[in-house]
Coordinates of C-alpha atoms in Angstrom, one line a residue:
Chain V
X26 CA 124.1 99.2 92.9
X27 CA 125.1 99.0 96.6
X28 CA 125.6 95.9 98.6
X29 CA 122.8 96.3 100.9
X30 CA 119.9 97.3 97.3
X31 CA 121.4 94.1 95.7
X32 CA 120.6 92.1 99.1
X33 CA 116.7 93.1 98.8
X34 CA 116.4 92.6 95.4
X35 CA 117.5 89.2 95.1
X36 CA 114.8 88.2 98.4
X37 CA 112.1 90.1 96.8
X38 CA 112.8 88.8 92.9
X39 CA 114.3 85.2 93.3
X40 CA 111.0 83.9 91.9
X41 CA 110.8 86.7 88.8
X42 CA 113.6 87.1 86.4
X43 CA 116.8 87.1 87.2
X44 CA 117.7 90.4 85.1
X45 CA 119.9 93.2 86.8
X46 CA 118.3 95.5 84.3
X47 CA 114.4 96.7 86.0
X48 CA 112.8 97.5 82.9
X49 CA 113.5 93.8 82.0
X50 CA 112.3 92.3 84.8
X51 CA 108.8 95.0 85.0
X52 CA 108.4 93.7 81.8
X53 CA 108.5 90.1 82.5
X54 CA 107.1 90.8 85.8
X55 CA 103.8 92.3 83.7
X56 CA 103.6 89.7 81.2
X57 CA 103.5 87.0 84.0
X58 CA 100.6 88.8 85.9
X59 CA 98.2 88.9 82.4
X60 CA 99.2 85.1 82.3
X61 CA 98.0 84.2 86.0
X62 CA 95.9 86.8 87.2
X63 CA 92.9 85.6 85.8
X64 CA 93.4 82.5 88.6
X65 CA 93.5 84.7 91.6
X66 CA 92.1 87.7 90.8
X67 CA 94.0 89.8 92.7
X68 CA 94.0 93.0 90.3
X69 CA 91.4 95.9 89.1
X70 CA 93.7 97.4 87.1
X71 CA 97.2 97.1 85.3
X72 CA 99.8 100.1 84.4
X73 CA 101.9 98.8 82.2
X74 CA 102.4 102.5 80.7
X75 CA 103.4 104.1 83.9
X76 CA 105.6 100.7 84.9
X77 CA 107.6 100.8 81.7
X78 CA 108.3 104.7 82.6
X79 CA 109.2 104.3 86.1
X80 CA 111.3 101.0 85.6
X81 CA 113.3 102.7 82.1
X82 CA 113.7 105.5 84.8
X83 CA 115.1 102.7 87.2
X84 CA 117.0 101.2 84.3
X85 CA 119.1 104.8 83.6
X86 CA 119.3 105.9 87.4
X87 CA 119.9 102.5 89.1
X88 CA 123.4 102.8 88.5
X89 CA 123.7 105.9 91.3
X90 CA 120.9 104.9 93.6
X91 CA 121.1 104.0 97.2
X92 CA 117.6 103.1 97.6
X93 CA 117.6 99.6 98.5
X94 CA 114.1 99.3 96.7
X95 CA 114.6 100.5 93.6
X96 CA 113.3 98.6 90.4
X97 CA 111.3 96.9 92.8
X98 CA 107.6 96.1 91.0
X99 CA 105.0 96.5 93.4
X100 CA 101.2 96.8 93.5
X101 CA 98.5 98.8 95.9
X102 CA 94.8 97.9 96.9
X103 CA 92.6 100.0 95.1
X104 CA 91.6 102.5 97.9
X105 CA 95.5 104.0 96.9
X106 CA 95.0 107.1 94.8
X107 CA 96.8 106.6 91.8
X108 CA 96.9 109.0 89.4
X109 CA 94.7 108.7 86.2
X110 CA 93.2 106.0 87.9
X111 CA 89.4 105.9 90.1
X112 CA 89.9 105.0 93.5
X113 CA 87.6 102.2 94.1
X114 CA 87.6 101.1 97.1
X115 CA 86.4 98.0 96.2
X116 CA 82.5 99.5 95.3
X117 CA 81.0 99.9 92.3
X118 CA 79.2 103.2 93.3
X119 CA 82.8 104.1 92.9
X120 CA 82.7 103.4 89.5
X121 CA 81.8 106.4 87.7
X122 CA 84.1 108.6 90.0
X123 CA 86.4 110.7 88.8
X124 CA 90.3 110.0 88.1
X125 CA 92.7 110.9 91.1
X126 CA 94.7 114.0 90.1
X127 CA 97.5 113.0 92.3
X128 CA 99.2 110.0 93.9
X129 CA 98.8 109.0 97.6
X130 CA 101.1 110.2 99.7
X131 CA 102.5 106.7 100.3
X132 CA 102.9 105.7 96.4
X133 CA 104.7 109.1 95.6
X134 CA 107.1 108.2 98.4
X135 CA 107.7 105.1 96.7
X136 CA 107.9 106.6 93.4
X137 CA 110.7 109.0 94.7
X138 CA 112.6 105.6 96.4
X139 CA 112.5 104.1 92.7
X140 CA 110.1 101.3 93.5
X141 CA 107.5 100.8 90.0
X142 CA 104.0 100.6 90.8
X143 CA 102.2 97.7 88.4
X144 CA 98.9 98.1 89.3
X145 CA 95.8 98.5 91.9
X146 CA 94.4 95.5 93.9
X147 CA 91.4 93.8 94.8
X148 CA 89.2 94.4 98.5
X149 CA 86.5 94.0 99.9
X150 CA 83.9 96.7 99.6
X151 CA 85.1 99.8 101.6
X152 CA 87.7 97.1 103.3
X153 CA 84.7 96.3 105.7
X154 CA 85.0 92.4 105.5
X155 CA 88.3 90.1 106.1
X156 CA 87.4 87.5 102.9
X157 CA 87.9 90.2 99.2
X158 CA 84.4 88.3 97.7
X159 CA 83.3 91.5 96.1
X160 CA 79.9 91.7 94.6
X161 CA 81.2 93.9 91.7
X162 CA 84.7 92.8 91.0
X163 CA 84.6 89.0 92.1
X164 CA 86.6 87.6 94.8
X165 CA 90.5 87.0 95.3
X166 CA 91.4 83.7 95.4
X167 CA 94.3 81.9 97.8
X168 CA 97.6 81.3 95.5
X169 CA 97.9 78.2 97.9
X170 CA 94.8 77.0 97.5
X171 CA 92.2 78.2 94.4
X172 CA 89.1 77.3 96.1
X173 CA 89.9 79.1 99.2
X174 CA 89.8 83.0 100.5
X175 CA 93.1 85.2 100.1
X176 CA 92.0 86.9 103.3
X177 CA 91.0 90.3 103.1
X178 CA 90.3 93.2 103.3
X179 CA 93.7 93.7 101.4
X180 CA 93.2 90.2 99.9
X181 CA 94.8 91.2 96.0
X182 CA 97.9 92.9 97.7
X183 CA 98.0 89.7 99.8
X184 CA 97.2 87.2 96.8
X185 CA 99.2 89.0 94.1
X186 CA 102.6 89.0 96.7
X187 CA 102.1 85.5 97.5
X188 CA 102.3 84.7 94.2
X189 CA 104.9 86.0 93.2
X190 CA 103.5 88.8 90.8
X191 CA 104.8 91.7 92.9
X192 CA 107.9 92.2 95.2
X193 CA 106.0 93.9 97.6
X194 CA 102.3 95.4 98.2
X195 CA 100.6 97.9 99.9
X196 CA 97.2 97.2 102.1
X197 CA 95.5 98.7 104.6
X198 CA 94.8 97.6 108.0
X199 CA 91.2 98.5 110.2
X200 CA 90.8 95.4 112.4
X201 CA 93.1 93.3 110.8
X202 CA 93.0 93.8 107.2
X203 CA 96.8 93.1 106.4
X204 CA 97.4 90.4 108.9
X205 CA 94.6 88.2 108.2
X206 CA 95.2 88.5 104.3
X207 CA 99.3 87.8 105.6
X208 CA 98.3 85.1 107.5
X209 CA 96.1 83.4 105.0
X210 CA 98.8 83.6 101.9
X211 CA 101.8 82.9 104.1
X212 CA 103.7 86.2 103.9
X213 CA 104.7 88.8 105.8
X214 CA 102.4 91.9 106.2
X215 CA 103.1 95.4 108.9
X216 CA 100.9 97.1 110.5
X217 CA 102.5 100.3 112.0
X218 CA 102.2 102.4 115.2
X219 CA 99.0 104.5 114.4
X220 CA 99.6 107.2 112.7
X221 CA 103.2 106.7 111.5
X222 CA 102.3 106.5 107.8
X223 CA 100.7 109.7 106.0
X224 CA 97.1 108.5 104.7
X225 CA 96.6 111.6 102.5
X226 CA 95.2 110.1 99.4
X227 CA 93.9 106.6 101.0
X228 CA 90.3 106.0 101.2
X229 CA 89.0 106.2 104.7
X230 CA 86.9 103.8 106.7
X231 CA 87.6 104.4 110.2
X232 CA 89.5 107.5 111.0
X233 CA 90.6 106.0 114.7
X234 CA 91.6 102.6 113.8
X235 CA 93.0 103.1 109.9
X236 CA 96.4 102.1 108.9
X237 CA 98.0 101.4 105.6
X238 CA 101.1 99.0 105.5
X239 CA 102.8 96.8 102.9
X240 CA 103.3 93.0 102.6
X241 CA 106.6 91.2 101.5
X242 CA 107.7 87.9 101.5
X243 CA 110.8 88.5 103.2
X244 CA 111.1 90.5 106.6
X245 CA 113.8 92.8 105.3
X246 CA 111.7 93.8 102.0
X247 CA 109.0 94.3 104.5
X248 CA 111.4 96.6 106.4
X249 CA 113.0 98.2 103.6
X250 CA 109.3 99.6 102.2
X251 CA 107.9 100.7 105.8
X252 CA 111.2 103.2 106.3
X253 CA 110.0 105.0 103.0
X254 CA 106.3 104.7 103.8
X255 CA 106.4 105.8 107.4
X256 CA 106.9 109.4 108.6
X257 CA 109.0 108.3 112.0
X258 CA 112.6 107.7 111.4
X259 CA 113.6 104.0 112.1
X260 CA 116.5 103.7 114.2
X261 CA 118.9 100.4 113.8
X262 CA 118.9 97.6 116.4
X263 CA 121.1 95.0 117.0
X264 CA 119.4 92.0 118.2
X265 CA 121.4 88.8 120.2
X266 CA 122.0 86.8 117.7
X267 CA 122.8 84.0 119.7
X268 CA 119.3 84.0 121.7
X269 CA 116.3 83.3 120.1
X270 CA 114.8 86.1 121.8
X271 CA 117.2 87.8 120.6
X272 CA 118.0 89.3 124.0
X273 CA 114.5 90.6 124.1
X274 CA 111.8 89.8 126.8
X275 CA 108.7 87.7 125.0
X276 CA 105.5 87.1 126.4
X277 CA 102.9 85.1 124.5
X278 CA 99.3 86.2 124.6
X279 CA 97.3 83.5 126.0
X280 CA 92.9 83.4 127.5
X281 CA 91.6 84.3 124.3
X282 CA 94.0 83.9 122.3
X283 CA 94.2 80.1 123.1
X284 CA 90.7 80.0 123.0
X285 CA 89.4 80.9 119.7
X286 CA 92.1 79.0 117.2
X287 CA 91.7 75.9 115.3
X288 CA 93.8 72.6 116.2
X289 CA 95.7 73.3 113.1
X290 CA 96.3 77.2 114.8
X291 CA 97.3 75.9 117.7
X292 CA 99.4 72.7 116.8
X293 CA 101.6 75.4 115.0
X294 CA 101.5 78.0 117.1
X295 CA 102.8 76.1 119.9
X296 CA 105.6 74.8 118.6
X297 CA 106.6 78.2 117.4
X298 CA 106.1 79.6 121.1
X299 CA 108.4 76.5 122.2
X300 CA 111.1 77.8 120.8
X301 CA 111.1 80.7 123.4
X302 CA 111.9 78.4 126.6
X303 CA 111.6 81.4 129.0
X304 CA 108.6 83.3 127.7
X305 CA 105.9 83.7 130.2
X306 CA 102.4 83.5 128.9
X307 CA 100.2 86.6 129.6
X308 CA 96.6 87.2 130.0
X309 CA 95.3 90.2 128.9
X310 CA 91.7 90.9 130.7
X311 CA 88.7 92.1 128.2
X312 CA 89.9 90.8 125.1
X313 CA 86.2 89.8 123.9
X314 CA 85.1 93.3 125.7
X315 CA 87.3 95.3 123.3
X316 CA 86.9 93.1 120.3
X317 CA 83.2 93.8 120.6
X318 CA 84.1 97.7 121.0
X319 CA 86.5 97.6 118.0
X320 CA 82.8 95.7 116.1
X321 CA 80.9 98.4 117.5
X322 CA 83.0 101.1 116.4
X323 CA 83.7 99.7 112.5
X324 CA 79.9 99.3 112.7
X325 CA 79.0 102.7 113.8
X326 CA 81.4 104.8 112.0
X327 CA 81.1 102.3 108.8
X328 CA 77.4 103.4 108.5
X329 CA 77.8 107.2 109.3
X330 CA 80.3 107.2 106.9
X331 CA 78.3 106.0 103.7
X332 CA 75.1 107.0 105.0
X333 CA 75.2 108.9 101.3
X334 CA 75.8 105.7 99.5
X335 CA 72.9 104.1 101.5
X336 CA 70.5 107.0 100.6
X337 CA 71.6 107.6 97.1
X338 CA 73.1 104.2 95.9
X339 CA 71.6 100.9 97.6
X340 CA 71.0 98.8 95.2
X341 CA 74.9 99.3 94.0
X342 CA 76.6 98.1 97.0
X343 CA 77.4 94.7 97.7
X344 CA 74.5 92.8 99.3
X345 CA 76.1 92.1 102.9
X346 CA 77.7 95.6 102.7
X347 CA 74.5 97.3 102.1
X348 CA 73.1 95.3 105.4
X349 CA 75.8 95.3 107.8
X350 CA 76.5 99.2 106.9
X351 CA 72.8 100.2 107.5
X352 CA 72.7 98.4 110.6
X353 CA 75.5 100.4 112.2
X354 CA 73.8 103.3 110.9
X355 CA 71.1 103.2 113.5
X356 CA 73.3 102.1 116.6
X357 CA 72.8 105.2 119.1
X358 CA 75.8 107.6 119.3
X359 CA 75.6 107.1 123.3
X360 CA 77.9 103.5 122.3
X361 CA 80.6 106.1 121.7
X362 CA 81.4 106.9 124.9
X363 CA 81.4 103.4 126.3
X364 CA 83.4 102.1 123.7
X365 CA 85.8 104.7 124.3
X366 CA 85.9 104.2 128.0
X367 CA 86.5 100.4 127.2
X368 CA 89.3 101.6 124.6
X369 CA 91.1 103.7 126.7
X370 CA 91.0 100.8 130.0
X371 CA 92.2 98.2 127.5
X372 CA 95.0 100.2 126.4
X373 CA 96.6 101.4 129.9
X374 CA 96.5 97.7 130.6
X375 CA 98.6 96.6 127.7
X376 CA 100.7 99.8 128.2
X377 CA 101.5 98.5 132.0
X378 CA 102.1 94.8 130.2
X379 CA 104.7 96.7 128.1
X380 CA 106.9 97.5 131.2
X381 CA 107.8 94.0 131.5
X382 CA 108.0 93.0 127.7
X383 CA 109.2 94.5 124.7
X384 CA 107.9 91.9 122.3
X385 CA 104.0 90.2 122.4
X386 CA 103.2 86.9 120.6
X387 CA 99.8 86.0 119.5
X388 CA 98.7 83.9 116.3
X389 CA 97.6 86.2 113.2
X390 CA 94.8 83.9 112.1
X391 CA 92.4 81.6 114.2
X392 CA 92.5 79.4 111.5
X393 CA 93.8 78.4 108.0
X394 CA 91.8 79.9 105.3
X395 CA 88.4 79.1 104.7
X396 CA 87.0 78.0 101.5
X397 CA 85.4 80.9 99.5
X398 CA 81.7 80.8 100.5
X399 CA 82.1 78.9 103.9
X400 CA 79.7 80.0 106.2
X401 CA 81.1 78.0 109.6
X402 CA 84.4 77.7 110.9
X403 CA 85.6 75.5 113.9
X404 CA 87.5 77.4 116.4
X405 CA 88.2 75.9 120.0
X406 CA 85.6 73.0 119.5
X407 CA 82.8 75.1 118.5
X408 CA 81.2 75.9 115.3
X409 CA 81.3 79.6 115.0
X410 CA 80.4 82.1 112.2
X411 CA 83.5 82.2 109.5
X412 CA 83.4 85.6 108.1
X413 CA 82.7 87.1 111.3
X414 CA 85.5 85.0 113.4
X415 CA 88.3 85.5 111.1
X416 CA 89.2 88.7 112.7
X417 CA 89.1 87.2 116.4
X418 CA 93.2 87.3 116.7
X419 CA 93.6 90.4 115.2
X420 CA 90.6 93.1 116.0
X421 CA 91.0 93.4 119.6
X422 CA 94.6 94.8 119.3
X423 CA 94.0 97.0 116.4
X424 CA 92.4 100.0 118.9
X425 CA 96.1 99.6 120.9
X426 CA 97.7 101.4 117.8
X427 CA 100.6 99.7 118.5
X428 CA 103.1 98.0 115.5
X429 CA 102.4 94.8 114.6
X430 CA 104.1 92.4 111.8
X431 CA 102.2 89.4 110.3
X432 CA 104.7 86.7 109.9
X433 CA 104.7 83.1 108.4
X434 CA 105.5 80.6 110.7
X435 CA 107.8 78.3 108.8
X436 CA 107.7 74.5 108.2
X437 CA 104.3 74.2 108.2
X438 CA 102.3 71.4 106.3
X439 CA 98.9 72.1 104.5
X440 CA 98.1 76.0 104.2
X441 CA 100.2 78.8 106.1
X442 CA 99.7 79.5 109.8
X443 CA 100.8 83.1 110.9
X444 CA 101.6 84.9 114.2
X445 CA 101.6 88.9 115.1
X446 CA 104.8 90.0 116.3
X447 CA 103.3 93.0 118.4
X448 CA 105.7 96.0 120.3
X449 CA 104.8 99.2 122.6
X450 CA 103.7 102.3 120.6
X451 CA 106.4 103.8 118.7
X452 CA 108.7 100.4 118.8
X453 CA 108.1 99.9 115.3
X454 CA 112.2 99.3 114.3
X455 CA 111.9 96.4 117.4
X456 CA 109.2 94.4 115.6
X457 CA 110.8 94.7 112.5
X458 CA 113.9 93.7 113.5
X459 CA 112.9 90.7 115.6
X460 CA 110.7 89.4 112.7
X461 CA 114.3 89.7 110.5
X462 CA 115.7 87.9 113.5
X463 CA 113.4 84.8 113.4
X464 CA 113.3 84.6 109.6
X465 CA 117.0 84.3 109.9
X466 CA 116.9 81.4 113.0
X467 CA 114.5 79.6 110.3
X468 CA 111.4 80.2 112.5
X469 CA 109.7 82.0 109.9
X470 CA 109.5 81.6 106.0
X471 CA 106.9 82.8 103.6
X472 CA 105.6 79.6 101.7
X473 CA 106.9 78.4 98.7
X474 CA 105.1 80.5 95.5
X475 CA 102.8 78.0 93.9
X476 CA 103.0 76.8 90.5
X477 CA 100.0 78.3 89.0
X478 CA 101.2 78.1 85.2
X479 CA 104.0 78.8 82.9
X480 CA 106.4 81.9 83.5
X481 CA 107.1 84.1 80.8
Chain A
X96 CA 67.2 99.7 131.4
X97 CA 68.2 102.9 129.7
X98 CA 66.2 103.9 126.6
X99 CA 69.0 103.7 124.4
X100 CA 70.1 100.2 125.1
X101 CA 66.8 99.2 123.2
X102 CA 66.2 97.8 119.9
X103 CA 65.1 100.8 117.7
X104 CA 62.3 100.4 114.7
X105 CA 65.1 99.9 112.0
X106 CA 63.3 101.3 109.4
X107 CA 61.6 104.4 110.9
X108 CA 65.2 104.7 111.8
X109 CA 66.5 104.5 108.1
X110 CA 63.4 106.4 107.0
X111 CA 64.9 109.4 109.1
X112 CA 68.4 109.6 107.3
X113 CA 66.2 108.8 104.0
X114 CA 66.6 105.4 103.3
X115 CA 64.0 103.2 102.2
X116 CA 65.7 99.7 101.4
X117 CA 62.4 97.7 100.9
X118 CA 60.9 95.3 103.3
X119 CA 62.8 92.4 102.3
X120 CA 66.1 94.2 103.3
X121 CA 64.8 95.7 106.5
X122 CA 64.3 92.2 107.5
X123 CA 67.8 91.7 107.0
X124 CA 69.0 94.6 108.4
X125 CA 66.9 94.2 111.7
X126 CA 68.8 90.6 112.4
X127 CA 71.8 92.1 111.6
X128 CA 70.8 94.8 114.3
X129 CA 70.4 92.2 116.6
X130 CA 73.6 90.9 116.3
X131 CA 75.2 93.8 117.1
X132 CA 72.9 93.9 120.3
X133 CA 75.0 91.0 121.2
X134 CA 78.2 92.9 120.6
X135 CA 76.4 96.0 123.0
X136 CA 75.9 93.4 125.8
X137 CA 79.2 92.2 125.5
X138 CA 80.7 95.5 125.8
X139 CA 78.7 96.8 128.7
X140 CA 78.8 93.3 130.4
X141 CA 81.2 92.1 133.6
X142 CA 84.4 93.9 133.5
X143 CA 87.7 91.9 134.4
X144 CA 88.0 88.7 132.8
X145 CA 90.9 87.2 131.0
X146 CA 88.3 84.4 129.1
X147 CA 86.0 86.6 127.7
X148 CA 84.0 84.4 125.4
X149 CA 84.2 84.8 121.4
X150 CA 81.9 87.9 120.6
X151 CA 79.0 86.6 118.9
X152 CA 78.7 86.6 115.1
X153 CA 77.4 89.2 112.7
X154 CA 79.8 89.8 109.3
X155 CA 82.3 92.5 110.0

């Protein structure tokens, strides 16, 4: 085993067993997720057939291997193909679907790093909805906090990491599908520069603004699983170690961004941002505009997309799915054009914001998770919509395609607060690296893993 | 205003892609609609301003 494998191992398994030996630990690692699981919900489905392969595999190879993720137990929202398993994607009118024949292209990459895949996770219905309460397969619950939402879409990739039941996970990302989720459970989550990652065998929901990521609970696992997922090759960067900005030039989103959080959001959030004493604060222009296009757009294509299901399969899909997909069905195709003109506007701004910064700060969440069922949320002194509101931080900056990590802001009391740690297109390695560089200054922790039960 | 930018009959609209949720969902999906609306004014509104107000609600 080399130095730098032995490194992410020990971050990503400190809270499993502490076995060298990967079939061991796969083992223990499945036996501790049919003890727990049923509290958080956060799988469809188990492998423990193709685990105890892959990790005996691990077990004979690990010896020779430089892959610093190898033995690694990880887990992927069911919209993965996996094969021998139905790709879900979180709807029942899935069910009855054929198995995959194949892996996704991600997974196989994985596969060929050495990392052993556990099992598929829980989503909300098509990933259209930031809370995983599924109509047919129940709803993911916060390891933090049992009564409250895991986030979502990518809520059981979220949940099960948080938990410890996985190293790492694999989500998706539409208008904020792994950040929220990240936010929510107190880990770290990556969305990368669009179109870095290969989505052959992932489940589509909107072509333009679909990205699949993983979620760790330490910034170099995170890092460590996006170089074998993504197709660009990271370079190395050395960071200041000295400066907290680590010789970098931060700006902090503000307008809208300071608007729409909680007093909890905020109270964090700012003391975070006062760590960077010469950050400037930036206001972007038409934040609300291009979060409304972003709606628009998830609406529009959502509907087009499973007009089929809608014809053929109503009274399968989940209530507010059913409703919120027709809906977008109807909306004229003449929007396309004006979302796209406010798309394309919104992005040469933040493209002339990225001349003067290489790193942009914004919070992840608006606020800490809601219960399950909440309808109302209070963000900047007003009672707003909860479901609706929870992707107010993250769905305006999804149509940028630019890379953005979740992180957990560390220290904080009650449930986890998170930030987006956001670079130009393409500076992928630089978001990465800053969001090692923080965790390392002890700005950013995942939270403790709860307690929920005995370990094997 | 231009014909577009007006709230269609939802269910004549469904009926044409051949869907035929029921009444009790069309009522549904017709307030949903006019969330969105909200989003569509929104989005064609005032260019330029770095306080947009929070989009209106409507699940996403």
């Amino acid at each position: 085993m080399s130095s730098g494998q032995a490194d992410v191992t020990s971050q990503a398994c400190s809270h499993l067993s502490g076995s060298d030996d990967a079939a061991e630990r796969i083992s223990a690692a499945l036996a501790r997720i049919e003890m727990l699981d049923s509290k958080i919900n956060a799988f469809t489905a188990l492998l423990p057939g193709r685990a105890a392969k892959e990790a005996a595999a691990q077990t004979r190879e690990r010896q020779g291997s430089d892959s610093p993720i190898a033995g690694l137990g990880y887990a992927a929202k069911n919209l993965f193909d996996i094969s021998g398993l139905t790709t879900l994607a979180g709807s029942a009118t899935h069910e009855q679907n054929a198995f995959a024949k194949a892996d996704a292209e991600a997974i196989a990459r994985l596969s060929r790093a050495g990392a052993v895949l556990l099992g598929a996770t829980n989503m909300d219905e098509f990933a259209y909805g930031f809370t995983t309460e599924n109509a047919c397969f129940g709803s993911t619950r916060n390891p933090h906090d049992l009564t409250r939402t895991a986030g979502g879409s990518s809520g059981g990739s979220a949940a099960a990491v948080a938990a410890g039941l996985v190293d790492f996970a694999l989500g998706s990302d539409t208008n904020g599908s792994i950040r929220v989720p990240a936010g929510f459970c107190g880990i770290y989550g990556f969305k990368p520069t669009f179109g870095a990652c290969d989505l052959r065998g992932v489940f589509p929901f909107i072509q333009s603004l679909d990205h699949i990521g993983p979620f760790a609970r330490s910034a170099e696992v995170l890092e460590e699983v996006a170089r074998v997922i993504a197709d660009k090759p990271h370079t190395s960067l050395c960071l200041d170690a000295d400066k907290v900005d680590g010789g970098l030039r931060v700006g902090i989103l503000s307008g809208f961004f300071e608007k729409n959080r909680s007093l909890e959001v905020e109270a964090a959030s700012e003391q975070l941002f006062s760590a960077f004493a010469s950050a400037q604060r930036v206001a972007l222009k038409d934040v609300g505009k291009m979060r409304s296009a972003a709606f628009l757009m998830t609406a529009m294509e959502g509907g087009r997309r499973h007009a089929g299901a809608l014809r053929d399969s109503y009274d399968l899909l989940g209530p507010s799915t059913a409703v919120r997909l027709s809906a977008g069905l109807v909306l004229p195709d003449e929007l396309k054009a004006k979302i796209g003109d406010v798309r394309r506007r919104f992005q040469e701004q933040v493209a002339r914001v990225f001349e003067q910064f290489d790193i942009l700060l914004a919070p992840s969440i608006p606020c800490t998770a809601p219960k399950l069922g909440q309808e109302m949320v209070m963000l900047g002194g007003r009672e707003v919509p909860a479901r609706a509101s929870l992707g107010l931080m993250t769905q305006p900056l999804t149509p940028l395609g630019t890379p953005i990590v979740a992180a957990p802001i560390a220290a904080v009391s009650g449930l986890p607060i998170g930030i987006q740690i956001m670079g130009d297109i393409g500076r992928d390695a630089t978001v990465l690296a800053f969001a090692r560089h923080l965790e390392k200054r002890g700005l950013l922790a995942s939270a403790a893993v709860p307690d929920l039960g005995k370990t094997p | 205003m231009e014909s577009w930018l007006l709230k269609p009959n939802v269910a004549k609209a469904l009926n044409a892609h051949g869907i035929d949720p029921g009444a009790e969902e069309i009522i549904k999906i017709s307030a949903q609609y006019s969330l969105l609306m909200e989003h569509i004014e929104l989005l064609l509104g005032e260019t330029g301003s770095p306080d947009t107000p929070p989009a209106p609600g409507g699940q996403t």
